[in-house]
Amino acid sequence: MTMSMPEITRCDATECSYNRDRQCHTMAITIGDASCPMCDTFVQTDASGGDPSVIGRVGACKTSNCRYNEALECTAESINVGMHSRHADCMTFSSR
Ligand code: SF4
Ligand code: SF4
């Protein structure tokens, strides 16, 4: 199984320190627990995080009931992240 890390096309969690202009700028995020596809890497600090020249990707995903999840990795071509119930969720999540 050959895998590549899906790009985060857009993130609407503008409160996150890794977010600039609705793009994620950390190297890789971790998504989810078993029941919710939340962005586990979300952080709010005074510091600006990440590298502006980097577009973030999905490093790992623990939401195994998503149809794009194989072996706790994401096989989608890309994902979007947005706010849901006051936390950041993977909006590309699709239930099996
Ligand atoms: S994808 Fe996650 S880490 Fe990246 S900017 Fe959005 S909430 Fe922050
Ligand atoms: S699309 Fe599915 S497998 Fe990929 S990060 Fe989102 S919840 Fe995880």
Coordinates of C-alpha atoms and ligand atoms in Angstrom, one line a residue:
M1 CA 0.0 0.0 0.0
T2 CA 1.6 3.3 -1.2
M3 CA 0.3 6.4 0.5
S4 CA 0.9 10.1 0.2
M5 CA -0.3 12.7 2.7
P6 CA -3.5 14.6 1.5
E7 CA -3.2 18.3 1.3
I8 CA -5.5 20.6 3.4
T9 CA -7.1 22.6 0.7
R10 CA -8.8 25.0 3.1
C11 CA -9.3 25.5 6.8
D12 CA -11.9 27.9 8.2
A13 CA -10.7 27.6 11.8
T14 CA -9.1 31.1 11.6
E15 CA -8.6 31.1 15.4
C16 CA -6.0 28.4 15.1
S17 CA -2.3 29.5 15.4
Y18 CA -1.4 27.5 12.3
N19 CA -4.1 29.3 10.2
R20 CA -3.3 32.2 7.8
D21 CA -5.7 33.3 5.2
R22 CA -7.8 30.1 5.7
Q23 CA -4.8 27.9 5.0
C24 CA -3.0 25.5 7.3
H25 CA 0.7 26.0 7.6
T26 CA 1.9 23.2 9.8
M27 CA 3.7 20.2 8.1
A28 CA 1.2 17.6 9.1
I29 CA -2.0 17.4 11.3
T30 CA -3.6 14.5 13.1
I31 CA -7.3 14.1 12.8
G32 CA -9.8 12.6 15.0
D33 CA -10.6 10.1 17.6
A34 CA -12.8 7.1 17.0
S35 CA -16.1 9.0 17.1
C36 CA -15.3 12.6 15.8
P37 CA -13.0 13.8 12.9
M38 CA -11.7 16.8 14.9
C39 CA -8.4 18.4 14.1
D40 CA -6.2 17.3 17.0
T41 CA -3.5 19.8 16.0
F42 CA -5.7 22.8 16.5
V43 CA -4.1 25.2 19.0
Q44 CA -4.8 28.8 20.1
T45 CA -1.7 30.7 21.4
D46 CA -0.4 34.2 21.0
A47 CA 2.4 32.8 18.7
S48 CA 1.9 32.4 15.0
G49 CA 2.6 28.8 14.2
G50 CA 4.0 26.9 11.2
D51 CA 5.8 28.0 8.1
P52 CA 4.0 30.3 5.7
S53 CA 5.6 28.6 2.7
V54 CA 4.1 25.2 3.7
I55 CA 0.6 24.0 3.0
G56 CA -0.4 21.5 5.7
R57 CA -1.2 17.9 5.0
V58 CA -2.9 15.1 6.9
G59 CA -0.3 13.0 8.8
A60 CA -2.6 10.6 10.5
C61 CA -6.3 10.1 11.1
K62 CA -7.8 8.1 13.9
T63 CA -11.4 8.3 12.6
S64 CA -11.6 4.8 11.3
N65 CA -15.3 4.9 10.4
C66 CA -14.6 7.4 7.6
R67 CA -14.8 5.8 4.1
Y68 CA -11.5 7.5 3.2
N69 CA -9.7 5.9 6.2
E70 CA -7.4 2.9 5.6
A71 CA -5.3 1.6 8.4
L72 CA -5.8 4.8 10.3
E73 CA -4.4 6.9 7.4
C74 CA -6.3 9.2 5.1
T75 CA -6.6 8.2 1.4
A76 CA -8.6 11.2 0.3
E77 CA -6.9 13.4 -2.4
S78 CA -7.3 16.4 -0.2
I79 CA -9.4 17.6 2.7
N80 CA -11.2 20.7 4.0
V81 CA -11.4 21.7 7.7
G82 CA -14.1 23.8 9.2
M83 CA -15.7 24.8 12.5
H84 CA -18.3 22.5 14.0
S85 CA -19.7 22.9 17.6
R86 CA -16.8 25.2 18.5
H87 CA -14.1 22.9 17.4
A88 CA -12.3 22.2 14.0
D89 CA -13.5 19.2 12.1
C90 CA -12.5 17.5 8.9
M91 CA -15.4 18.4 6.5
T92 CA -14.4 15.7 4.0
F93 CA -15.4 13.0 6.5
S94 CA -17.9 10.6 5.0
S95 CA -19.4 7.8 7.0
R96 CA -18.8 4.3 5.7
Ligands
SF4_1 S1 -6.1 22.2 9.9 FE1 -6.0 22.1 12.1 S2 -3.9 22.8 12.6 FE2 -4.3 23.4 10.5 S3 -5.1 25.5 10.7 FE3 -6.9 24.2 10.6 S4 -7.4 23.8 12.8 FE4 -5.3 24.6 12.7
SF4_2 S1 -11.4 12.5 5.0 FE1 -11.8 10.9 6.5 S2 -9.9 9.7 6.7 FE2 -9.4 11.7 5.7 S3 -8.8 13.0 7.4 FE3 -11.0 13.3 7.1 S4 -12.0 11.9 8.5 FE4 -9.9 11.2 8.3

